[in-house]
Tab-separated table of C-alpha atoms in Angstrom:
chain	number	residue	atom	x	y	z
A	1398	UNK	CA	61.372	11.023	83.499
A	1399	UNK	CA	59.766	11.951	86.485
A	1400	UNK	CA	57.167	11.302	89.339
A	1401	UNK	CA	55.365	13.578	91.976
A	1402	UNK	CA	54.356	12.756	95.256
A	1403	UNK	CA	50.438	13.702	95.445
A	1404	UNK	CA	49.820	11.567	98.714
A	1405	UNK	CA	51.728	9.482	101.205
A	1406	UNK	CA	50.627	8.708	104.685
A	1407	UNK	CA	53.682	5.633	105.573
A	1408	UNK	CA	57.209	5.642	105.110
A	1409	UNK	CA	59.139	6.118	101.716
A	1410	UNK	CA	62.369	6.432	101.086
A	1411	UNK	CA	64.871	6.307	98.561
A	1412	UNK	CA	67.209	3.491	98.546
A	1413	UNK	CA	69.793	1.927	96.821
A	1414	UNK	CA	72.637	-0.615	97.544
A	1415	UNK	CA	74.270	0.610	100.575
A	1416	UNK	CA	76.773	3.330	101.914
A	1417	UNK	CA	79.937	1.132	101.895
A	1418	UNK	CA	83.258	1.115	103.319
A	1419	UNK	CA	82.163	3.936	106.201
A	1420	UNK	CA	80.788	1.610	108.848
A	1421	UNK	CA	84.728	1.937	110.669
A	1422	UNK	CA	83.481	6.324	111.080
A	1423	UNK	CA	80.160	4.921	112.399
A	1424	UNK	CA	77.952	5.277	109.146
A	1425	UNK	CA	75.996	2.521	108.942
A	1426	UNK	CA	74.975	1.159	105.349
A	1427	UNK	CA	71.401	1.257	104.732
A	1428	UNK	CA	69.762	0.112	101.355
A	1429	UNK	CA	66.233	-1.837	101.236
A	1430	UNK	CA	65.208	-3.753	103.824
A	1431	UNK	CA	64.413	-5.949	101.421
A	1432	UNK	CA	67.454	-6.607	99.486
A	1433	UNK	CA	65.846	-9.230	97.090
A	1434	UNK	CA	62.681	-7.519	96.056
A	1435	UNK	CA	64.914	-4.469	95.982
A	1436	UNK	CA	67.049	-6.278	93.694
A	1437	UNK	CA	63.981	-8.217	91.423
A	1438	UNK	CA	62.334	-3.868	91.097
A	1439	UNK	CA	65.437	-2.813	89.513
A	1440	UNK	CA	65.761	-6.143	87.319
A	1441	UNK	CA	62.346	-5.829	86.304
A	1442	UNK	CA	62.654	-2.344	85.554
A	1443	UNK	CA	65.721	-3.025	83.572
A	1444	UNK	CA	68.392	-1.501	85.341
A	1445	UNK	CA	71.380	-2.619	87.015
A	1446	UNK	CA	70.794	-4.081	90.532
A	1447	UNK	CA	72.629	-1.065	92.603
A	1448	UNK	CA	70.120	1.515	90.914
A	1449	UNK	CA	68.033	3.730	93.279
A	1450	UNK	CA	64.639	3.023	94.294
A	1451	UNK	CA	61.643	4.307	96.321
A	1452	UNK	CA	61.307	2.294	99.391
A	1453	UNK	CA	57.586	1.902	100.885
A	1454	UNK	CA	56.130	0.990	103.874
A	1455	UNK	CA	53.975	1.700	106.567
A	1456	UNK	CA	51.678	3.435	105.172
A	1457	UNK	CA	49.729	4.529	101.397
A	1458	UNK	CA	51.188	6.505	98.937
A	1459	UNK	CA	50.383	8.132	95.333
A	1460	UNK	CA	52.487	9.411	92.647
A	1461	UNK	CA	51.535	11.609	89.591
A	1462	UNK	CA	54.005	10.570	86.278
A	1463	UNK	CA	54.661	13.501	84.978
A	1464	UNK	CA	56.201	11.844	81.764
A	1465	UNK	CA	56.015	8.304	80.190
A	1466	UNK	CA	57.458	5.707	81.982
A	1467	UNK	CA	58.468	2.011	82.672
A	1468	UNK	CA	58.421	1.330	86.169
A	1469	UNK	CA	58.199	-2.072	88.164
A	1470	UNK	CA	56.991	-3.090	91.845
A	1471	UNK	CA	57.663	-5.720	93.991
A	1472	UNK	CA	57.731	-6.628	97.879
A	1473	UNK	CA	54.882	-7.914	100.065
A	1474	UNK	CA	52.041	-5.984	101.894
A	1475	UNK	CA	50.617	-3.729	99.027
A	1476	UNK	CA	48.160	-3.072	96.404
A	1477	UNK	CA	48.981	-1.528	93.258
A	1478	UNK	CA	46.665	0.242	91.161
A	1479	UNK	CA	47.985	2.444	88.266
A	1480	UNK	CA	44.991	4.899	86.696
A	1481	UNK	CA	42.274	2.908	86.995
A	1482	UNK	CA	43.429	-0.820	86.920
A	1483	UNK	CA	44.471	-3.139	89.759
A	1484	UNK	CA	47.456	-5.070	88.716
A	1485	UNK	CA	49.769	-7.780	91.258
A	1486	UNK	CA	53.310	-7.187	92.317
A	1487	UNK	CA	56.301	-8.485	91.036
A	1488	UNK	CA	55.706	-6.813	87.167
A	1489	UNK	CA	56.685	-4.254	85.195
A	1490	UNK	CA	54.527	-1.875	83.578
A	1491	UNK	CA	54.334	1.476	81.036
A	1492	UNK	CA	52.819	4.367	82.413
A	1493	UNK	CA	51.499	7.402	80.584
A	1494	UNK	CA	52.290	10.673	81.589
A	1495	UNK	CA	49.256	11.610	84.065
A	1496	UNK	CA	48.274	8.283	85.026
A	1497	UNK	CA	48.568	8.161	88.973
A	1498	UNK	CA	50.188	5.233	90.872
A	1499	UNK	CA	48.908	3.767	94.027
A	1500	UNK	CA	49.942	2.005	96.325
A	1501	UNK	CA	47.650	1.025	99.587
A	1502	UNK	CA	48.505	-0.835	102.908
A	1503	UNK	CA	47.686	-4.184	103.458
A	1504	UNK	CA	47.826	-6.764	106.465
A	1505	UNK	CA	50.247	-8.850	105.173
A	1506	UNK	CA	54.056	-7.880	104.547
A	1507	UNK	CA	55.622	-4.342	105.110
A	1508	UNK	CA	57.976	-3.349	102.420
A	1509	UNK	CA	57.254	-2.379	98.427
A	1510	UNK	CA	59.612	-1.106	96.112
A	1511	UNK	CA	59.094	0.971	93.067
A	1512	UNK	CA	61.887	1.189	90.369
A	1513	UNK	CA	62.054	3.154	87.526
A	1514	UNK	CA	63.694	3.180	83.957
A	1515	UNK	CA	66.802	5.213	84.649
A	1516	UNK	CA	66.918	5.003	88.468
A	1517	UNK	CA	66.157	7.352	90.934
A	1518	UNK	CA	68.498	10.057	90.757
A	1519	UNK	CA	68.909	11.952	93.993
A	1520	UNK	CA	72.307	13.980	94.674
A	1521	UNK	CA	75.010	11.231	96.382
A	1522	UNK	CA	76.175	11.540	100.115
A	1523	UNK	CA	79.424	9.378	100.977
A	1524	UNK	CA	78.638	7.665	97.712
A	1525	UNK	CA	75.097	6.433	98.329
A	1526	UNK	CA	71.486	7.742	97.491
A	1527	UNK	CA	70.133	5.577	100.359
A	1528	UNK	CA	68.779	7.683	102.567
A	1529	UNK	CA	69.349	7.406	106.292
A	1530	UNK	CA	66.642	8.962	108.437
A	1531	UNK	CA	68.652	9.829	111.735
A	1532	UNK	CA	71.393	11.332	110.212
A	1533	UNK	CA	70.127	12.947	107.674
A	1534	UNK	CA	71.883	11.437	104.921
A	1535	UNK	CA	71.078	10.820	101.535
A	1536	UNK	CA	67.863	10.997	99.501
A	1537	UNK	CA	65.554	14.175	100.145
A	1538	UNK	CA	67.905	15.651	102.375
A	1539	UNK	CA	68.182	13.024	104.611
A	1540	UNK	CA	64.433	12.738	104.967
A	1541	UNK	CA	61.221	10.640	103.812
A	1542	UNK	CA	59.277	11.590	101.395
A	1543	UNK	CA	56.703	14.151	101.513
A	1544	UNK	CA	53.597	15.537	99.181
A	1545	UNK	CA	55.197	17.895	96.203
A	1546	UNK	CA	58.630	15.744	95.671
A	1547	UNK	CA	59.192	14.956	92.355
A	1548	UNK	CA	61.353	11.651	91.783
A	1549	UNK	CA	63.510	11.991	88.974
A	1550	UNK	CA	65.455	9.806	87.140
A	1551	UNK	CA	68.205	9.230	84.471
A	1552	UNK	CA	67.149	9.748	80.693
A	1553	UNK	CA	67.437	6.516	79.127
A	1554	UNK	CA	68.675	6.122	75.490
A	1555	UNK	CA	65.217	4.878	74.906
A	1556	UNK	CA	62.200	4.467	76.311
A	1557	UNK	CA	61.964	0.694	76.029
A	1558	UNK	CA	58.445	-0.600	76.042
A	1559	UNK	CA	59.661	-4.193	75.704
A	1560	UNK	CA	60.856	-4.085	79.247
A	1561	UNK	CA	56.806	-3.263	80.199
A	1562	UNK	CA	54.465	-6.600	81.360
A	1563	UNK	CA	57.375	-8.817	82.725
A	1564	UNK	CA	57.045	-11.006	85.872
A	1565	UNK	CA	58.805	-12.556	88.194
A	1566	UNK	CA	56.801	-15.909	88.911
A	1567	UNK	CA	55.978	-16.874	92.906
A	1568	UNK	CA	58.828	-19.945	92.275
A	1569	UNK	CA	61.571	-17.566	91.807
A	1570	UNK	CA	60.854	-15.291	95.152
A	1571	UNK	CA	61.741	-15.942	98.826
A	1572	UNK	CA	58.187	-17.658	100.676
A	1573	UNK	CA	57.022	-15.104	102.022
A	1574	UNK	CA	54.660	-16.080	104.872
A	1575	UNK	CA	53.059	-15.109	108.271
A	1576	UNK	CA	55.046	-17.928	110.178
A	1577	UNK	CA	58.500	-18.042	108.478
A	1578	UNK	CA	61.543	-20.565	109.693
A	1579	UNK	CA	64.459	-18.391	109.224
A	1580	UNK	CA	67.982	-19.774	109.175
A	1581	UNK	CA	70.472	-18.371	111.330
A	1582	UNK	CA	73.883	-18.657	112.010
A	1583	UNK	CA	74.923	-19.623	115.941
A	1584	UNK	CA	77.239	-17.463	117.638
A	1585	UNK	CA	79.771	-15.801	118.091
A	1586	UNK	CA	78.717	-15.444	121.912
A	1587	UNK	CA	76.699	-18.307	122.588
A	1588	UNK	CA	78.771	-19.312	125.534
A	1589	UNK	CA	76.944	-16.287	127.454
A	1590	UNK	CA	73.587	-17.968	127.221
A	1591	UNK	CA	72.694	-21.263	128.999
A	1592	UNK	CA	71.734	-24.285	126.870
A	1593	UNK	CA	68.412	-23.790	128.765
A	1594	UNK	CA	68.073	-20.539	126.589
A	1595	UNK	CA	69.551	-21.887	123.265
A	1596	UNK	CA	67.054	-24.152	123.104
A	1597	UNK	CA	64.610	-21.969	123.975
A	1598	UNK	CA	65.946	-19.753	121.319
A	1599	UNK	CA	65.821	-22.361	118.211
A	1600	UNK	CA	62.377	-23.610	119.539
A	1601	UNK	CA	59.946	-20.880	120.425
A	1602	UNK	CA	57.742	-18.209	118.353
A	1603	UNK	CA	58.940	-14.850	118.066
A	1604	UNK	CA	56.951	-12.040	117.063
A	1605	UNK	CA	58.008	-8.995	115.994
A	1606	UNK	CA	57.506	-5.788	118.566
A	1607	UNK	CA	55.916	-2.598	117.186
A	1608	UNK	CA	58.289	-0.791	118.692
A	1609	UNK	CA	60.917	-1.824	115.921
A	1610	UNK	CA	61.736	-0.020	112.993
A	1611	UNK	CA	65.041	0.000	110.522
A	1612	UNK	CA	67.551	-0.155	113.226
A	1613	UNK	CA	66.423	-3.143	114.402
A	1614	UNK	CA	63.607	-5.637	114.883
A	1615	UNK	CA	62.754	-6.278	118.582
A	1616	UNK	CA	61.224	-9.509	118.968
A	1617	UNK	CA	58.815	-10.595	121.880
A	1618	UNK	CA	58.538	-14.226	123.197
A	1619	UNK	CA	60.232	-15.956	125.870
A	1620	UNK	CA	62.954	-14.396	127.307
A	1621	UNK	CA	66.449	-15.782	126.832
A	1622	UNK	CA	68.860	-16.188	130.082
A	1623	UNK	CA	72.444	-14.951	130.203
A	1624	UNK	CA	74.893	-17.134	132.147
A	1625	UNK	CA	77.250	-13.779	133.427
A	1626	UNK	CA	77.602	-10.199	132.596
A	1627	UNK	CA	75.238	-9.128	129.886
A	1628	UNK	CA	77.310	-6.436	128.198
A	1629	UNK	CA	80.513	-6.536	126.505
A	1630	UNK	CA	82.977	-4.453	125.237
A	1631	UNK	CA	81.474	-2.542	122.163
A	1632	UNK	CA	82.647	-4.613	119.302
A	1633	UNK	CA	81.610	-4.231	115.167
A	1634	UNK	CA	77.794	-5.864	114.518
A	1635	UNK	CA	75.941	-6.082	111.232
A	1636	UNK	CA	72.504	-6.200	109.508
A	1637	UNK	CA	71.119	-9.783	110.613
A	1638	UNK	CA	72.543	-10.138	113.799
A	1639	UNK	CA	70.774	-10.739	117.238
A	1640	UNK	CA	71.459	-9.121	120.106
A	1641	UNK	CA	70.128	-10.473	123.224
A	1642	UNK	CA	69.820	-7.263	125.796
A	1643	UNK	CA	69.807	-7.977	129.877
A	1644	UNK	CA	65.521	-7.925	129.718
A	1645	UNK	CA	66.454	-11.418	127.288
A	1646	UNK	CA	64.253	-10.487	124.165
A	1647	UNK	CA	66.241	-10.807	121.211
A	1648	UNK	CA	66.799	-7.654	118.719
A	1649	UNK	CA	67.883	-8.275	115.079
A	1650	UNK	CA	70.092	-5.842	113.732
A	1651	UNK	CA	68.080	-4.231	110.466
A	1652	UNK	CA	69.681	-2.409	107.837
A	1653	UNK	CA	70.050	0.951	109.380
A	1654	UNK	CA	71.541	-0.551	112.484
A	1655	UNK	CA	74.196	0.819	114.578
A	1656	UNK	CA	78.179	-0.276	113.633
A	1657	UNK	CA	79.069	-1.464	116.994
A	1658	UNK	CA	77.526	-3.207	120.132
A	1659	UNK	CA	77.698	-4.617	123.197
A	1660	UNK	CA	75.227	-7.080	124.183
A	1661	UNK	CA	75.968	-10.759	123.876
A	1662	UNK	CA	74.925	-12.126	119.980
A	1663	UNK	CA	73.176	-15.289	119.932
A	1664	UNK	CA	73.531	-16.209	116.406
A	1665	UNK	CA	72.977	-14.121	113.240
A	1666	UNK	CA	70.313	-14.427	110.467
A	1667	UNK	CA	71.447	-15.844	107.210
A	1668	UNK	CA	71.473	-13.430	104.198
A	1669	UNK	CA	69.192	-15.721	102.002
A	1670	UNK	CA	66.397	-15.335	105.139
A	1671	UNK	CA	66.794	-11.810	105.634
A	1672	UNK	CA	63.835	-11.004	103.029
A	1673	UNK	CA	61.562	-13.323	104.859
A	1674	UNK	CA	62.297	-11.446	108.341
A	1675	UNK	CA	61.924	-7.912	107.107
A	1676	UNK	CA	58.612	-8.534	105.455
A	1677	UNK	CA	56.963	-10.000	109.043
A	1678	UNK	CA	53.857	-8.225	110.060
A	1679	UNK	CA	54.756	-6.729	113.879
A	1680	UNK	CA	52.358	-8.392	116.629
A	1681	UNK	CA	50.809	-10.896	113.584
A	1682	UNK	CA	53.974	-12.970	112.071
A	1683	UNK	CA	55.327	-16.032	113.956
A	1684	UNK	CA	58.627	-16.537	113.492
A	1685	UNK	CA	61.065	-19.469	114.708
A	1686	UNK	CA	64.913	-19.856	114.478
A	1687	UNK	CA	66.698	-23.037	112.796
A	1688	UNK	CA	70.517	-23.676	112.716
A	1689	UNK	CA	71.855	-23.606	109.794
A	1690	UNK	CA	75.791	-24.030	108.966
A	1691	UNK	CA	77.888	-20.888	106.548
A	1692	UNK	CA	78.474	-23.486	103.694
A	1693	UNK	CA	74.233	-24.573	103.259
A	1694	UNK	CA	73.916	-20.554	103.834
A	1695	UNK	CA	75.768	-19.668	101.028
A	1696	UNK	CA	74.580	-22.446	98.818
A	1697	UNK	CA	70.755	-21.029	99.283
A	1698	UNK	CA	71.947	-17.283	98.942
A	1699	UNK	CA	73.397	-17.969	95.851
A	1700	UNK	CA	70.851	-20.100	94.570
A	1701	UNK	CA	68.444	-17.115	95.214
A	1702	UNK	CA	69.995	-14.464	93.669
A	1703	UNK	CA	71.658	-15.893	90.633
A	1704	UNK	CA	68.024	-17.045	89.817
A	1705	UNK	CA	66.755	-13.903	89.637
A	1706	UNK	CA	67.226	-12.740	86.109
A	1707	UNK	CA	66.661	-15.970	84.713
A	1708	UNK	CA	63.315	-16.166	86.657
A	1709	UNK	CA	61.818	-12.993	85.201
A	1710	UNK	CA	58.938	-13.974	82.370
A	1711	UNK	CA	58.503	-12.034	79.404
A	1712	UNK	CA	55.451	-10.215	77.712
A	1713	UNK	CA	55.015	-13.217	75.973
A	1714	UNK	CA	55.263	-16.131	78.923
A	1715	UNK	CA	53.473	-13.826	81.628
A	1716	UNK	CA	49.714	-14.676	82.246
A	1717	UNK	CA	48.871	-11.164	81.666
């Protein structure tokens, strides 16, 4: 089964889980910057959760099937519209061969995700389809996606129309919001900032800059003061943590972000919260910090994604 790119004006990509165990060569991981709708696309779609997907954001884009297929779409920030109905995220759906897909901008959110029956199948680099824009790797060759790609995917056994018309119900998602409380993690270099600036940290809106992208989010609001030297040794860093450079405005690591760094790290956002960050509009969302500790961080992640499967409504208990 396949799909072709007839229009795209934003940013798509194909993702999947991650490029693992090559962050100690300086390959950073990728994947969705979303890793729970990423996650709820493939589930919906009824594949496993690592399966490759078509990341979206930024911008419109339209595909062409060019065969039958069950596809499903989640994330925040679109509208769907599939031949010539309007239909909400978080579903599956069957698609006739011809029927164009569409999905258009809107104010709120910033990333969709678009899984197919069969997952995207793209040629592997370092054992990853993800692709990672400034190095080239993975995906299109290392690129986004452009008018005349065709998406193609495994052949399932069977083209299973049961798997069409499911939902994943609002309960069972992160909140998504325009003025999220995200949990993070203090440390491990708080001792560089003043308390001053810690508080100011856990008690003050953030917006997100629109100079930010997947390396990292910068974040504008009142700058943070370091009590020394603002740069340290280079040491490892990961998605979700938050730099603070010497201007003082905080930058959270994204997925795409560097392995190593050397500004001071105030604290680190939790994994459950990470969802609710990377869908925040730039220079519209309002985002504050609370302390959390590892143990009520891991509680909530888990909650989160174990729910996921049992979340999704069938044909038969959707609305629709």
């Amino acid at each position: 089964m396949s799909l072709e790119v007839i229009d795209v004006s934003g940013l798509a990509t194909i993702q999947d889980s991650g490029r693992k165990g090559w962050r100690r060569f300086g390959v950073p991981i990728s994947g969705p910057m979303d890793v729970f709708a990423y996650r709820a696309a493939n589930t919906l779609a009824g594949n496993p959760s690592n399966f490759a997907v078509v990341e979206i954001g930024l911008g419109d884009i339209t595909f062409r099937a060019l065969q039958d297929c069950v596809i499903a779409v989640t994330g925040a920030g679109y509208n769907l519209a599939i031949y010539l109905w309007e239909f909400p995220l978080w579903s599956s759906f069957f698609v006739r061969g011809g029927w164009t897909i569409r999905f258009n901008k809107m104010d709120d959110g910033m990333w969709a995700y678009l899984a197919i029956l069969g997952g995207v199948q793209t040629q592997p680099v370092l054992g990853s389809r993800s692709t990672y824009l400034r190095g080239a790797l993975g995906g299109f060759e290392g690129r986004q996606l452009q008018v005349g790609d065709v998406i193609r995917t495994s052949i399932p056994s069977h083209l299973s129309y049961e798997l069409a018309a499911r939902t994943l119900p609002e309960e069972g998602r992160p909140k998504y919001n325009d003025q999220p409380v995200i949990d993070v993690i203090m440390g491990p270099q708080t001792k560089y900032f003043s308390n001053e600036s810690i508080q100011t940290f856990l008690s003050s809106d953030y917006s997100v800059s629109l100079t930010s992208d997947r390396m990292g989010y910068r974040l504008e609001g009142l700058p943070l003061t370091h009590r020394s030297k603002t740069e340290l040794i280079s040491e490892g860093i990961t998605f979700g943590a938050i730099q603070i450079p010497s201007n003082g405005h905080p930058i959270v690591m994204m997925t795409d972000c560097p392995t190593t760094g050397g500004y001071p790290k105030i604290a680190a956002v939790t994994s459950a919260d990470l969802p609710l960050l990377a869908q925040c509009v730039p220079n519209k969302s309002k985002i504050r910090f609370q302390e959390t500790t590892i143990a009520k961080a891991q509680r909530k992640y888990r909650a989160l994604m174990n729910g996921l499967a049992s979340s999704v409504l069938k044909p038969e208990q959707s609305e629709w």
